[in-house]
Amino acid sequence: MTVQTLTIRRPDDWHLHLRDGDLLRAVLPASASQSGRAVVMPNLKPPVTTAEAAIAYRERIVGALPPGSAFTPLMTCYLCDTTAAAEIRAGFDAGAFAAAKLYPAGATTHSEYGVTSIDRIADVLAVMQDIGMPLLIHGESTDPAVDVFDREAAFLQATLRPLLARYPRLKVVLEHITTAEAADFVLCDISGRLAATITPQHLMFNRNAMFAGGIRPHYYCLPVLKRERHRLALRRAATSGSPAFFLGTDSAPHDTQAKQSACGCAGIFSAPVALQAYLTVFEEEHALDRFEAFASDNGARFYGMPPNQDTITFHRSPMQVPEQLELPDGRRIRQFLAGETLPWTLA
Ligand code: NCD
Ligand code: ZN
């Protein structure tokens, strides 16, 4: 019999861009209504590179929450070549940082202050390994000679493999994986200290979506969508039951004008429909019984945090996705799956 309602432990979002100011206030309610906690990315302008900045950003997020919301932002430190190991240790001990984010310099939106070489942050990584602080990685090669569609696979061999060998106890999350190579890489590591987040767009679309009848900037994110065989591998990984894969939306809102331009920016705003989208994928894969582990259990266990105690319920009732979110100043943010109908509604 077809399942009509589904109740699971409340999920967390282990990779989220909340931005700041008016944009933060506009996008936060969507995540706060879906997730218990979220790992908040630090790629603001300027980036969040100190415990003091992380605490101030957390206060702005909490101050923008709808009344009564129990949403908890988990803050991250943006690693630079100059990040001090002492700042990382003190920020983690004080609870200001839950993790640190490694952006290879130039890999993505606001990554220009990122790390130019792993050697530059050797003492930071040694401290993180010692204190059990997770390293979150944007895993793409920045070598301009590498084809944009091969950047993740190239990163695995050129950077991630030696990094893991050099820090055998460092906890690492490979963020928003997009390839069969990355899924296999994570599955082959049996130490339990390597995990990966997977976004809804990489489970639902392949790279053809960016070029269907014309160029479609709202399907452009980084790492970029890949071929169909990669999408299928990601769906197998997410629904495999392996504890190494968990939910991270990478919801990354940008003003529609900034995306629809001669040099449109990367990022897909999925927060309002992320859970309904993931659930649709798990149902298509006949894996509804594995959805809760992916969405609500695996990430908390990897981060060493208690699972959420409350639940959420989905009803089988079609929901039409709104086209866009409008800001008070007139800016608009196009939503992931705009105008489409999804089979599940979040109660
Ligand atoms: C993110 C953003 O806009 O901040 N964009 C994206 O396409 N995912 C940055 C990132 O996570 O790479
Ligand atoms: Zn991201």
Short mmCIF file of C-alpha atoms and ligand atoms in Angstrom, two decimals:
data_model
loop_
_atom_site.label_atom_id
_atom_site.label_comp_id
_atom_site.label_asym_id
_atom_site.label_seq_id
_atom_site.Cartn_x
_atom_site.Cartn_y
_atom_site.Cartn_z
CA MET A 1 0.00 0.00 0.00
CA THR A 2 1.25 3.49 -0.77
CA VAL A 3 2.46 5.39 2.25
CA GLN A 4 0.25 8.45 2.86
CA THR A 5 2.08 10.05 5.76
CA LEU A 6 5.65 9.82 6.94
CA THR A 7 6.98 10.96 10.30
CA ILE A 8 10.71 11.12 10.95
CA ARG A 9 13.08 12.61 13.47
CA ARG A 10 13.63 16.28 12.59
CA PRO A 11 16.45 16.59 10.01
CA ASP A 12 19.49 18.88 10.12
CA ASP A 13 21.10 20.66 7.19
CA TRP A 14 24.84 20.04 7.29
CA HIS A 15 25.71 22.63 4.59
CA LEU A 16 23.78 25.89 4.28
CA HIS A 17 24.39 29.45 3.09
CA LEU A 18 22.30 31.94 5.06
CA ARG A 19 23.98 35.19 3.90
CA ASP A 20 23.48 38.31 6.02
CA GLY A 21 21.28 41.38 6.48
CA ASP A 22 18.02 41.57 4.50
CA LEU A 23 18.83 38.43 2.59
CA LEU A 24 19.39 36.49 5.84
CA ARG A 25 16.04 37.70 7.17
CA ALA A 26 14.31 36.66 3.95
CA VAL A 27 15.78 33.15 3.60
CA LEU A 28 16.16 32.05 7.22
CA PRO A 29 12.48 31.15 7.94
CA ALA A 30 12.55 28.46 5.24
CA SER A 31 15.49 26.64 6.82
CA ALA A 32 14.23 27.21 10.36
CA SER A 33 10.93 25.52 9.50
CA GLN A 34 12.64 22.47 7.99
CA SER A 35 15.80 21.81 10.00
CA GLY A 36 16.67 21.51 13.65
CA ARG A 37 20.24 22.65 13.12
CA ALA A 38 22.31 23.81 10.18
CA VAL A 39 26.01 24.09 9.53
CA VAL A 40 26.25 27.68 8.33
CA MET A 41 28.83 28.44 5.67
CA PRO A 42 31.25 31.30 6.42
CA ASN A 43 31.66 32.74 2.89
CA LEU A 44 30.32 36.18 3.72
CA LYS A 45 31.97 39.36 2.52
CA PRO A 46 34.26 39.66 4.45
CA PRO A 47 34.45 35.95 5.39
CA VAL A 48 33.96 34.64 8.93
CA THR A 49 37.56 33.94 9.95
CA THR A 50 37.55 34.49 13.73
CA ALA A 51 35.60 33.17 16.70
CA GLU A 52 34.50 36.71 17.45
CA ALA A 53 33.05 37.11 13.95
CA ALA A 54 31.34 33.70 14.17
CA ILE A 55 29.70 34.59 17.49
CA ALA A 56 28.51 37.93 16.10
CA TYR A 57 27.13 36.23 12.95
CA ARG A 58 25.38 33.60 15.09
CA GLU A 59 23.76 36.39 17.08
CA ARG A 60 22.50 38.03 13.88
CA ILE A 61 21.04 34.69 12.75
CA VAL A 62 19.36 33.99 16.07
CA GLY A 63 18.05 37.56 16.11
CA ALA A 64 16.45 37.02 12.69
CA LEU A 65 14.64 33.81 13.66
CA PRO A 66 10.84 33.72 13.63
CA PRO A 67 9.44 33.89 17.21
CA GLY A 68 9.40 30.51 18.91
CA SER A 69 11.82 28.87 16.49
CA ALA A 70 14.19 26.31 18.04
CA PHE A 71 16.56 26.33 15.05
CA THR A 72 20.24 26.19 16.05
CA PRO A 73 22.94 27.57 13.73
CA LEU A 74 26.28 25.75 13.92
CA MET A 75 29.04 28.11 12.92
CA THR A 76 32.10 27.48 10.76
CA CYS A 77 35.47 29.14 10.34
CA TYR A 78 36.62 30.15 6.85
CA LEU A 79 40.20 28.91 6.56
CA CYS A 80 42.80 31.23 5.03
CA ASP A 81 46.53 30.77 4.52
CA THR A 82 46.98 32.96 7.59
CA THR A 83 44.50 31.28 9.97
CA ALA A 84 46.12 30.78 13.38
CA ALA A 85 45.93 27.33 14.94
CA ALA A 86 45.33 28.97 18.34
CA GLU A 87 42.20 30.73 16.97
CA ILE A 88 40.83 27.41 15.73
CA ARG A 89 41.50 25.64 19.02
CA ALA A 90 40.06 28.42 21.18
CA GLY A 91 37.02 28.90 18.91
CA PHE A 92 36.21 25.18 18.92
CA ASP A 93 36.73 24.84 22.69
CA ALA A 94 34.44 27.83 23.31
CA GLY A 95 31.70 26.44 21.05
CA ALA A 96 32.01 29.34 18.60
CA PHE A 97 33.01 26.99 15.75
CA ALA A 98 31.51 23.57 15.05
CA ALA A 99 33.83 22.99 12.09
CA ALA A 100 36.17 24.77 9.67
CA LYS A 101 35.65 25.16 5.93
CA LEU A 102 38.38 24.72 3.38
CA TYR A 103 37.76 26.65 0.16
CA PRO A 104 40.60 26.20 -2.29
CA ALA A 105 41.29 29.83 -3.29
CA GLY A 106 39.23 30.70 -6.36
CA ALA A 107 37.11 27.52 -6.37
CA THR A 108 33.70 29.15 -5.85
CA THR A 109 31.62 32.15 -4.68
CA HIS A 110 33.61 34.36 -2.26
CA SER A 111 36.53 31.94 -2.08
CA GLU A 112 39.19 34.49 -2.98
CA TYR A 113 40.50 34.53 0.61
CA GLY A 114 40.69 30.72 0.67
CA VAL A 115 43.63 28.41 1.01
CA THR A 116 46.27 28.41 -1.74
CA SER A 117 48.01 25.21 -0.60
CA ILE A 118 47.37 22.61 2.11
CA ASP A 119 50.95 23.12 3.32
CA ARG A 120 50.02 26.65 4.38
CA ILE A 121 47.53 25.35 6.96
CA ALA A 122 49.51 22.33 8.21
CA ASP A 123 49.51 23.44 11.86
CA VAL A 124 45.78 24.26 11.73
CA LEU A 125 44.98 20.79 10.40
CA ALA A 126 47.18 19.17 13.07
CA VAL A 127 45.23 20.99 15.79
CA MET A 128 41.88 20.08 14.21
CA GLN A 129 42.93 16.43 14.16
CA ASP A 130 43.90 16.64 17.85
CA ILE A 131 40.68 18.23 19.04
CA GLY A 132 38.32 16.26 16.76
CA MET A 133 37.11 19.31 14.82
CA PRO A 134 35.66 18.40 11.40
CA LEU A 135 37.24 19.82 8.26
CA LEU A 136 34.62 20.61 5.62
CA ILE A 137 36.02 20.65 2.12
CA HIS A 138 34.92 22.24 -1.13
CA GLY A 139 36.58 19.50 -3.14
CA GLU A 140 37.48 20.99 -6.50
CA SER A 141 40.83 21.49 -8.17
CA THR A 142 41.56 25.12 -8.97
CA ASP A 143 44.12 24.26 -11.65
CA PRO A 144 42.85 26.24 -14.68
CA ALA A 145 44.10 23.45 -16.95
CA VAL A 146 41.59 21.01 -15.46
CA ASP A 147 38.25 20.80 -17.25
CA VAL A 148 35.43 22.23 -15.12
CA PHE A 149 33.61 18.88 -15.15
CA ASP A 150 36.74 17.03 -13.93
CA ARG A 151 37.64 19.33 -11.04
CA GLU A 152 36.17 17.21 -8.29
CA ALA A 153 37.72 13.95 -9.48
CA ALA A 154 41.09 15.69 -9.90
CA PHE A 155 40.90 17.09 -6.36
CA LEU A 156 40.37 13.64 -4.87
CA GLN A 157 43.66 12.33 -6.20
CA ALA A 158 45.81 15.47 -6.13
CA THR A 159 44.72 16.90 -2.76
CA LEU A 160 42.32 14.81 -0.70
CA ARG A 161 44.20 11.50 -0.83
CA PRO A 162 47.51 13.00 0.39
CA LEU A 163 45.67 15.13 2.98
CA LEU A 164 43.97 12.08 4.48
CA ALA A 165 47.28 10.18 4.52
CA ARG A 166 49.01 13.05 6.29
CA TYR A 167 46.27 13.42 8.94
CA PRO A 168 45.06 9.86 9.56
CA ARG A 169 42.66 10.85 12.38
CA LEU A 170 41.30 14.12 10.95
CA LYS A 171 37.50 14.10 10.50
CA VAL A 172 36.66 15.25 6.99
CA VAL A 173 33.38 16.01 5.22
CA LEU A 174 33.60 16.22 1.46
CA GLU A 175 30.88 18.75 0.79
CA HIS A 176 28.23 18.58 -1.95
CA ILE A 177 29.72 15.63 -3.84
CA THR A 178 28.79 15.45 -7.50
CA THR A 179 30.57 12.45 -9.04
CA ALA A 180 30.70 8.66 -8.95
CA GLU A 181 34.40 9.04 -8.17
CA ALA A 182 33.67 11.01 -5.00
CA ALA A 183 30.93 8.61 -3.87
CA ASP A 184 33.28 5.65 -4.39
CA PHE A 185 36.12 7.44 -2.65
CA VAL A 186 33.98 7.96 0.45
CA LEU A 187 32.57 4.43 0.38
CA CYS A 188 36.08 2.93 0.15
CA ASP A 189 37.25 4.70 3.30
CA ILE A 190 36.35 2.33 6.11
CA SER A 191 37.86 4.39 8.93
CA GLY A 192 34.61 6.22 9.64
CA ARG A 193 36.33 9.63 9.66
CA LEU A 194 35.38 10.54 6.08
CA ALA A 195 31.82 11.51 5.11
CA ALA A 196 30.02 13.48 2.39
CA THR A 197 26.99 15.71 2.00
CA ILE A 198 24.77 15.48 -1.09
CA THR A 199 22.48 18.24 -2.39
CA PRO A 200 18.96 17.81 -3.80
CA GLN A 201 19.94 19.26 -7.18
CA HIS A 202 22.74 16.74 -7.73
CA LEU A 203 20.30 13.90 -6.95
CA MET A 204 17.57 15.24 -9.26
CA PHE A 205 19.35 16.72 -12.28
CA ASN A 206 22.25 16.08 -14.60
CA ARG A 207 24.12 18.72 -16.57
CA ASN A 208 21.63 18.69 -19.44
CA ALA A 209 19.32 20.70 -17.16
CA MET A 210 21.62 23.71 -17.58
CA PHE A 211 21.16 23.67 -21.36
CA ALA A 212 17.57 22.50 -21.89
CA GLY A 213 16.37 24.63 -24.82
CA GLY A 214 18.69 27.50 -23.86
CA ILE A 215 21.05 28.43 -21.06
CA ARG A 216 19.40 28.05 -17.67
CA PRO A 217 21.33 29.93 -15.01
CA HIS A 218 19.12 28.75 -12.16
CA TYR A 219 20.56 25.25 -12.55
CA TYR A 220 24.11 26.57 -12.22
CA CYS A 221 25.86 25.81 -8.96
CA LEU A 222 29.33 24.72 -7.90
CA PRO A 223 30.44 22.03 -8.15
CA VAL A 224 28.55 22.08 -11.44
CA LEU A 225 25.95 19.40 -12.31
CA LYS A 226 27.55 16.36 -13.94
CA ARG A 227 26.57 13.58 -16.38
CA GLU A 228 23.72 11.18 -15.78
CA ARG A 229 25.97 8.33 -14.61
CA HIS A 230 27.17 10.51 -11.76
CA ARG A 231 23.64 11.47 -10.74
CA LEU A 232 22.73 7.77 -10.61
CA ALA A 233 25.81 6.99 -8.50
CA LEU A 234 24.88 9.75 -6.05
CA ARG A 235 21.35 8.40 -5.76
CA ARG A 236 22.75 4.94 -4.99
CA ALA A 237 25.11 6.40 -2.39
CA ALA A 238 22.48 8.54 -0.64
CA THR A 239 19.99 5.67 -0.44
CA SER A 240 22.58 2.96 0.26
CA GLY A 241 22.15 3.09 4.02
CA SER A 242 25.84 3.95 4.45
CA PRO A 243 26.27 6.27 7.46
CA ALA A 244 28.92 8.23 5.53
CA PHE A 245 26.33 10.16 3.48
CA PHE A 246 24.05 12.82 4.86
CA LEU A 247 21.87 15.79 4.01
CA GLY A 248 23.47 19.09 3.11
CA THR A 249 21.35 21.29 0.87
CA ASP A 250 24.02 23.83 -0.13
CA SER A 251 21.05 26.18 -0.49
CA ALA A 252 22.80 29.29 -1.80
CA PRO A 253 20.48 32.22 -2.51
CA HIS A 254 21.46 34.89 -5.03
CA ASP A 255 19.47 37.79 -6.36
CA THR A 256 17.88 36.73 -9.67
CA GLN A 257 19.62 39.62 -11.46
CA ALA A 258 23.02 38.36 -10.30
CA LYS A 259 22.29 34.93 -11.74
CA GLN A 260 20.73 36.14 -14.99
CA SER A 261 23.71 38.11 -16.19
CA ALA A 262 26.65 37.91 -18.58
CA CYS A 263 28.60 36.34 -15.72
CA GLY A 264 25.92 34.70 -13.61
CA CYS A 265 26.89 33.51 -10.14
CA ALA A 266 26.77 29.95 -8.85
CA GLY A 267 24.23 28.78 -6.33
CA ILE A 268 20.72 27.31 -6.10
CA PHE A 269 18.18 28.42 -3.48
CA SER A 270 16.62 25.14 -2.38
CA ALA A 271 15.87 25.73 1.31
CA PRO A 272 12.05 26.06 1.06
CA VAL A 273 11.57 22.69 -0.68
CA ALA A 274 14.73 20.77 0.13
CA LEU A 275 13.16 18.09 2.32
CA GLN A 276 10.27 17.51 -0.08
CA ALA A 277 12.79 17.16 -2.91
CA TYR A 278 15.00 14.69 -1.06
CA LEU A 279 11.96 12.69 0.00
CA THR A 280 10.79 12.47 -3.61
CA VAL A 281 14.19 11.03 -4.57
CA PHE A 282 14.13 8.45 -1.77
CA GLU A 283 10.65 7.35 -2.77
CA GLU A 284 11.64 7.03 -6.43
CA GLU A 285 14.53 4.84 -5.28
CA HIS A 286 12.20 2.69 -3.12
CA ALA A 287 14.20 3.72 -0.08
CA LEU A 288 11.69 5.56 2.11
CA ASP A 289 12.89 3.42 5.01
CA ARG A 290 16.39 4.91 4.64
CA PHE A 291 15.37 8.54 4.44
CA GLU A 292 15.51 9.22 8.18
CA ALA A 293 19.08 7.93 8.51
CA PHE A 294 20.27 10.20 5.66
CA ALA A 295 18.29 13.25 6.76
CA SER A 296 18.33 13.05 10.55
CA ASP A 297 20.79 10.51 11.98
CA ASN A 298 24.03 10.16 10.02
CA GLY A 299 25.16 13.78 10.18
CA ALA A 300 24.61 14.17 13.92
CA ARG A 301 26.46 10.94 14.59
CA PHE A 302 29.40 12.03 12.43
CA TYR A 303 29.62 15.41 14.17
CA GLY A 304 29.28 13.73 17.59
CA MET A 305 26.08 15.60 18.40
CA PRO A 306 22.85 14.21 19.87
CA PRO A 307 20.02 13.54 17.40
CA ASN A 308 17.07 15.94 17.42
CA GLN A 309 14.26 14.88 19.76
CA ASP A 310 11.27 16.27 17.87
CA THR A 311 9.77 14.95 14.63
CA ILE A 312 8.35 16.26 11.37
CA THR A 313 5.54 14.81 9.28
CA PHE A 314 5.03 14.72 5.52
CA HIS A 315 1.65 14.14 3.88
CA ARG A 316 1.15 12.77 0.40
CA SER A 317 -0.51 15.85 -0.96
CA PRO A 318 0.83 17.69 -4.02
CA MET A 319 2.58 20.99 -3.38
CA GLN A 320 3.27 23.56 -6.04
CA VAL A 321 6.61 25.25 -5.59
CA PRO A 322 6.43 29.06 -5.64
CA GLU A 323 8.44 30.77 -8.38
CA GLN A 324 10.41 33.11 -6.18
CA LEU A 325 10.93 34.75 -2.86
CA GLU A 326 10.51 38.53 -2.85
CA LEU A 327 12.49 40.82 -0.59
CA PRO A 328 11.01 44.04 0.83
CA ASP A 329 13.40 46.07 -1.38
CA GLY A 330 12.11 44.39 -4.55
CA ARG A 331 14.95 41.91 -5.03
CA ARG A 332 13.82 38.45 -6.06
CA ILE A 333 15.31 35.01 -5.49
CA ARG A 334 14.29 32.25 -7.83
CA GLN A 335 13.52 28.99 -6.03
CA PHE A 336 14.75 25.53 -6.86
CA LEU A 337 11.98 23.61 -8.72
CA ALA A 338 10.04 26.86 -9.28
CA GLY A 339 6.55 26.18 -10.58
CA GLU A 340 6.90 22.39 -10.36
CA THR A 341 4.66 20.10 -8.34
CA LEU A 342 6.09 17.77 -5.71
CA PRO A 343 4.16 14.82 -4.28
CA TRP A 344 4.80 15.56 -0.59
CA THR A 345 3.79 18.43 1.69
CA LEU A 346 5.50 19.18 4.98
CA ALA A 347 2.90 19.49 7.73
C1 NCD B 1 27.85 28.77 -3.03
C2 NCD B 1 27.50 30.23 -2.72
O1 NCD B 1 26.80 30.86 -3.52
O2 NCD B 1 27.90 30.72 -1.66
N1 NCD B 1 27.51 28.51 -4.40
C3 NCD B 1 27.27 27.30 -4.94
O3 NCD B 1 27.10 27.21 -6.16
N2 NCD B 1 27.22 26.19 -4.20
C4 NCD B 1 29.27 28.51 -2.73
C5 NCD B 1 29.62 27.04 -2.66
O4 NCD B 1 29.14 26.31 -1.80
O5 NCD B 1 30.41 26.59 -3.49
ZN ZN B 2 28.07 25.68 -0.32
#
